[in-house]
Amino acid sequence: MICEIIHDEKFLAQKSAEAGFLDMYIAQNLLDTLAAHAENCVGLAANMIGVRKRIIAVNMGPINVAMLNPVIVKKSGKYLTEEGCLSLSGVRQTVRYQKITVEYQDMQYKKQRRSFEGWTAQIIQHEIDHCDGILI
């Protein structure tokens, strides 16, 4: 289901709760909403559609991937960049890392551990910040 994007900064600044297996429909809603906004969006977090759960959806080139309870366990290559956000107006400076390793559950709720770099790593970091109530 395609969901409305939330712009309320007070809501977005709240930390999200851990997601469980029964929250898979939220992950699917995120994927549907990300696909609907493909022209101007490369990632979403569940709080951006009004649900405070630790779930993100990320564009990884030809596919969109949902991650439940993502946690960055390793990072390197700190750099300064500018980002925009579908929930916020304008572009803002932020610090990111070139390479990250993330642990999360996939759409079958199986634990995964993957490394990412470059643009994909930047998107994941932005969306995990949303889960932590951090706005750029």
C-alpha positions as protocol buffer text, in pm:
chain_id: "A"
residue {
  index: 1
  type: MET
  ca { x: 0 y: 0 z: 0 }
}
residue {
  index: 2
  type: ILE
  ca { x: 131 y: 345 z: -90 }
}
residue {
  index: 3
  type: CYS
  ca { x: 133 y: 564 z: 221 }
}
residue {
  index: 4
  type: GLU
  ca { x: 133 y: 939 z: 280 }
}
residue {
  index: 5
  type: ILE
  ca { x: 470 y: 1095 z: 370 }
}
residue {
  index: 6
  type: ILE
  ca { x: 490 y: 1249 z: 719 }
}
residue {
  index: 7
  type: HIS
  ca { x: 642 y: 1598 z: 755 }
}
residue {
  index: 8
  type: ASP
  ca { x: 588 y: 1652 z: 1131 }
}
residue {
  index: 9
  type: GLU
  ca { x: 940 y: 1707 z: 1271 }
}
residue {
  index: 10
  type: LYS
  ca { x: 829 y: 1635 z: 1631 }
}
residue {
  index: 11
  type: PHE
  ca { x: 702 y: 1292 z: 1525 }
}
residue {
  index: 12
  type: LEU
  ca { x: 1010 y: 1224 z: 1310 }
}
residue {
  index: 13
  type: ALA
  ca { x: 1242 y: 1317 z: 1599 }
}
residue {
  index: 14
  type: GLN
  ca { x: 1113 y: 1028 z: 1815 }
}
residue {
  index: 15
  type: LYS
  ca { x: 1308 y: 701 z: 1833 }
}
residue {
  index: 16
  type: SER
  ca { x: 1148 y: 398 z: 1673 }
}
residue {
  index: 17
  type: ALA
  ca { x: 1071 y: 69 z: 1847 }
}
residue {
  index: 18
  type: GLU
  ca { x: 1212 y: -266 z: 1738 }
}
residue {
  index: 19
  type: ALA
  ca { x: 1019 y: -434 z: 1458 }
}
residue {
  index: 20
  type: GLY
  ca { x: 889 y: -789 z: 1482 }
}
residue {
  index: 21
  type: PHE
  ca { x: 778 y: -1053 z: 1234 }
}
residue {
  index: 22
  type: LEU
  ca { x: 420 y: -923 z: 1246 }
}
residue {
  index: 23
  type: ASP
  ca { x: 546 y: -587 z: 1113 }
}
residue {
  index: 24
  type: MET
  ca { x: 626 y: -727 z: 768 }
}
residue {
  index: 25
  type: TYR
  ca { x: 326 y: -543 z: 622 }
}
residue {
  index: 26
  type: ILE
  ca { x: 496 y: -215 z: 723 }
}
residue {
  index: 27
  type: ALA
  ca { x: 808 y: -318 z: 532 }
}
residue {
  index: 28
  type: GLN
  ca { x: 592 y: -393 z: 227 }
}
residue {
  index: 29
  type: ASN
  ca { x: 416 y: -57 z: 260 }
}
residue {
  index: 30
  type: LEU
  ca { x: 758 y: 111 z: 268 }
}
residue {
  index: 31
  type: LEU
  ca { x: 865 y: -72 z: -47 }
}
residue {
  index: 32
  type: ASP
  ca { x: 540 y: 24 z: -222 }
}
residue {
  index: 33
  type: THR
  ca { x: 574 y: 388 z: -114 }
}
residue {
  index: 34
  type: LEU
  ca { x: 940 y: 403 z: -218 }
}
residue {
  index: 35
  type: ALA
  ca { x: 850 y: 266 z: -562 }
}
residue {
  index: 36
  type: ALA
  ca { x: 575 y: 531 z: -594 }
}
residue {
  index: 37
  type: HIS
  ca { x: 831 y: 806 z: -519 }
}
residue {
  index: 38
  type: ALA
  ca { x: 1114 y: 662 z: -731 }
}
residue {
  index: 39
  type: GLU
  ca { x: 1164 y: 986 z: -924 }
}
residue {
  index: 40
  type: ASN
  ca { x: 1266 y: 1184 z: -615 }
}
residue {
  index: 41
  type: CYS
  ca { x: 1341 y: 937 z: -336 }
}
residue {
  index: 42
  type: VAL
  ca { x: 1599 y: 660 z: -277 }
}
residue {
  index: 43
  type: GLY
  ca { x: 1515 y: 555 z: 77 }
}
residue {
  index: 44
  type: LEU
  ca { x: 1243 y: 563 z: 342 }
}
residue {
  index: 45
  type: ALA
  ca { x: 1211 y: 483 z: 711 }
}
residue {
  index: 46
  type: ALA
  ca { x: 886 y: 363 z: 869 }
}
residue {
  index: 47
  type: ASN
  ca { x: 841 y: 683 z: 1070 }
}
residue {
  index: 48
  type: MET
  ca { x: 823 y: 870 z: 739 }
}
residue {
  index: 49
  type: ILE
  ca { x: 492 y: 688 z: 676 }
}
residue {
  index: 50
  type: GLY
  ca { x: 368 y: 739 z: 1031 }
}
residue {
  index: 51
  type: VAL
  ca { x: 488 y: 417 z: 1198 }
}
residue {
  index: 52
  type: ARG
  ca { x: 755 y: 427 z: 1471 }
}
residue {
  index: 53
  type: LYS
  ca { x: 920 y: 92 z: 1394 }
}
residue {
  index: 54
  type: ARG
  ca { x: 1285 y: 24 z: 1302 }
}
residue {
  index: 55
  type: ILE
  ca { x: 1223 y: -59 z: 938 }
}
residue {
  index: 56
  type: ILE
  ca { x: 1383 y: 101 z: 633 }
}
residue {
  index: 57
  type: ALA
  ca { x: 1356 y: 59 z: 256 }
}
residue {
  index: 58
  type: VAL
  ca { x: 1655 y: 141 z: 36 }
}
residue {
  index: 59
  type: ASN
  ca { x: 1700 y: 166 z: -339 }
}
residue {
  index: 60
  type: MET
  ca { x: 1996 y: -52 z: -443 }
}
residue {
  index: 61
  type: GLY
  ca { x: 2002 y: 14 z: -816 }
}
residue {
  index: 62
  type: PRO
  ca { x: 1762 y: -221 z: -991 }
}
residue {
  index: 63
  type: ILE
  ca { x: 1586 y: -331 z: -668 }
}
residue {
  index: 64
  type: ASN
  ca { x: 1449 y: -186 z: -346 }
}
residue {
  index: 65
  type: VAL
  ca { x: 1540 y: -371 z: -25 }
}
residue {
  index: 66
  type: ALA
  ca { x: 1366 y: -363 z: 313 }
}
residue {
  index: 67
  type: MET
  ca { x: 1565 y: -399 z: 635 }
}
residue {
  index: 68
  type: LEU
  ca { x: 1412 y: -460 z: 976 }
}
residue {
  index: 69
  type: ASN
  ca { x: 1603 y: -349 z: 1286 }
}
residue {
  index: 70
  type: PRO
  ca { x: 1911 y: -233 z: 1096 }
}
residue {
  index: 71
  type: VAL
  ca { x: 2219 y: -157 z: 1305 }
}
residue {
  index: 72
  type: ILE
  ca { x: 2553 y: -31 z: 1178 }
}
residue {
  index: 73
  type: VAL
  ca { x: 2819 y: -249 z: 1338 }
}
residue {
  index: 74
  type: LYS
  ca { x: 3123 y: -115 z: 1150 }
}
residue {
  index: 75
  type: LYS
  ca { x: 3201 y: 208 z: 965 }
}
residue {
  index: 76
  type: SER
  ca { x: 3501 y: 374 z: 802 }
}
residue {
  index: 77
  type: GLY
  ca { x: 3591 y: 660 z: 572 }
}
residue {
  index: 78
  type: LYS
  ca { x: 3422 y: 956 z: 739 }
}
residue {
  index: 79
  type: TYR
  ca { x: 3323 y: 1243 z: 506 }
}
residue {
  index: 80
  type: LEU
  ca { x: 3103 y: 1553 z: 496 }
}
residue {
  index: 81
  type: THR
  ca { x: 2816 y: 1567 z: 247 }
}
residue {
  index: 82
  type: GLU
  ca { x: 2479 y: 1733 z: 181 }
}
residue {
  index: 83
  type: GLU
  ca { x: 2148 y: 1549 z: 176 }
}
residue {
  index: 84
  type: GLY
  ca { x: 1784 y: 1615 z: 115 }
}
residue {
  index: 85
  type: CYS
  ca { x: 1488 y: 1431 z: 261 }
}
residue {
  index: 86
  type: LEU
  ca { x: 1137 y: 1364 z: 133 }
}
residue {
  index: 87
  type: SER
  ca { x: 1002 y: 1457 z: 479 }
}
residue {
  index: 88
  type: LEU
  ca { x: 1200 y: 1781 z: 515 }
}
residue {
  index: 89
  type: SER
  ca { x: 1252 y: 2084 z: 296 }
}
residue {
  index: 90
  type: GLY
  ca { x: 1591 y: 2187 z: 164 }
}
residue {
  index: 91
  type: VAL
  ca { x: 1936 y: 2031 z: 170 }
}
residue {
  index: 92
  type: ARG
  ca { x: 2151 y: 2005 z: 483 }
}
residue {
  index: 93
  type: GLN
  ca { x: 2509 y: 1910 z: 569 }
}
residue {
  index: 94
  type: THR
  ca { x: 2579 y: 1585 z: 752 }
}
residue {
  index: 95
  type: VAL
  ca { x: 2862 y: 1345 z: 827 }
}
residue {
  index: 96
  type: ARG
  ca { x: 2856 y: 999 z: 667 }
}
residue {
  index: 97
  type: TYR
  ca { x: 3091 y: 703 z: 624 }
}
residue {
  index: 98
  type: GLN
  ca { x: 3210 y: 561 z: 292 }
}
residue {
  index: 99
  type: LYS
  ca { x: 3191 y: 195 z: 408 }
}
residue {
  index: 100
  type: ILE
  ca { x: 2952 y: 39 z: 658 }
}
residue {
  index: 101
  type: THR
  ca { x: 2854 y: -307 z: 776 }
}
residue {
  index: 102
  type: VAL
  ca { x: 2490 y: -353 z: 877 }
}
residue {
  index: 103
  type: GLU
  ca { x: 2310 y: -627 z: 1069 }
}
residue {
  index: 104
  type: TYR
  ca { x: 1934 y: -655 z: 1006 }
}
residue {
  index: 105
  type: GLN
  ca { x: 1646 y: -894 z: 942 }
}
residue {
  index: 106
  type: ASP
  ca { x: 1526 y: -944 z: 584 }
}
residue {
  index: 107
  type: MET
  ca { x: 1169 y: -987 z: 458 }
}
residue {
  index: 108
  type: GLN
  ca { x: 1172 y: -1350 z: 581 }
}
residue {
  index: 109
  type: TYR
  ca { x: 1287 y: -1216 z: 922 }
}
residue {
  index: 110
  type: LYS
  ca { x: 1621 y: -1393 z: 878 }
}
residue {
  index: 111
  type: LYS
  ca { x: 1927 y: -1223 z: 1025 }
}
residue {
  index: 112
  type: GLN
  ca { x: 2163 y: -1075 z: 767 }
}
residue {
  index: 113
  type: ARG
  ca { x: 2503 y: -904 z: 787 }
}
residue {
  index: 114
  type: ARG
  ca { x: 2614 y: -714 z: 478 }
}
residue {
  index: 115
  type: SER
  ca { x: 2868 y: -450 z: 390 }
}
residue {
  index: 116
  type: PHE
  ca { x: 2786 y: -149 z: 173 }
}
residue {
  index: 117
  type: GLU
  ca { x: 2980 y: 143 z: 36 }
}
residue {
  index: 118
  type: GLY
  ca { x: 2933 y: 468 z: -148 }
}
residue {
  index: 119
  type: TRP
  ca { x: 2586 y: 591 z: -236 }
}
residue {
  index: 120
  type: THR
  ca { x: 2404 y: 285 z: -96 }
}
residue {
  index: 121
  type: ALA
  ca { x: 2589 y: 319 z: 236 }
}
residue {
  index: 122
  type: GLN
  ca { x: 2491 y: 686 z: 251 }
}
residue {
  index: 123
  type: ILE
  ca { x: 2122 y: 608 z: 196 }
}
residue {
  index: 124
  type: ILE
  ca { x: 2125 y: 338 z: 465 }
}
residue {
  index: 125
  type: GLN
  ca { x: 2289 y: 575 z: 716 }
}
residue {
  index: 126
  type: HIS
  ca { x: 2028 y: 843 z: 645 }
}
residue {
  index: 127
  type: GLU
  ca { x: 1739 y: 599 z: 701 }
}
residue {
  index: 128
  type: ILE
  ca { x: 1891 y: 449 z: 1017 }
}
residue {
  index: 129
  type: ASP
  ca { x: 1923 y: 804 z: 1150 }
}
residue {
  index: 130
  type: HIS
  ca { x: 1545 y: 835 z: 1096 }
}
residue {
  index: 131
  type: CYS
  ca { x: 1494 y: 523 z: 1309 }
}
residue {
  index: 132
  type: ASP
  ca { x: 1699 y: 688 z: 1584 }
}
residue {
  index: 133
  type: GLY
  ca { x: 1500 y: 1012 z: 1563 }
}
residue {
  index: 134
  type: ILE
  ca { x: 1794 y: 1199 z: 1408 }
}
residue {
  index: 135
  type: LEU
  ca { x: 1700 y: 1453 z: 1142 }
}
residue {
  index: 136
  type: ILE
  ca { x: 1961 y: 1599 z: 909 }
}
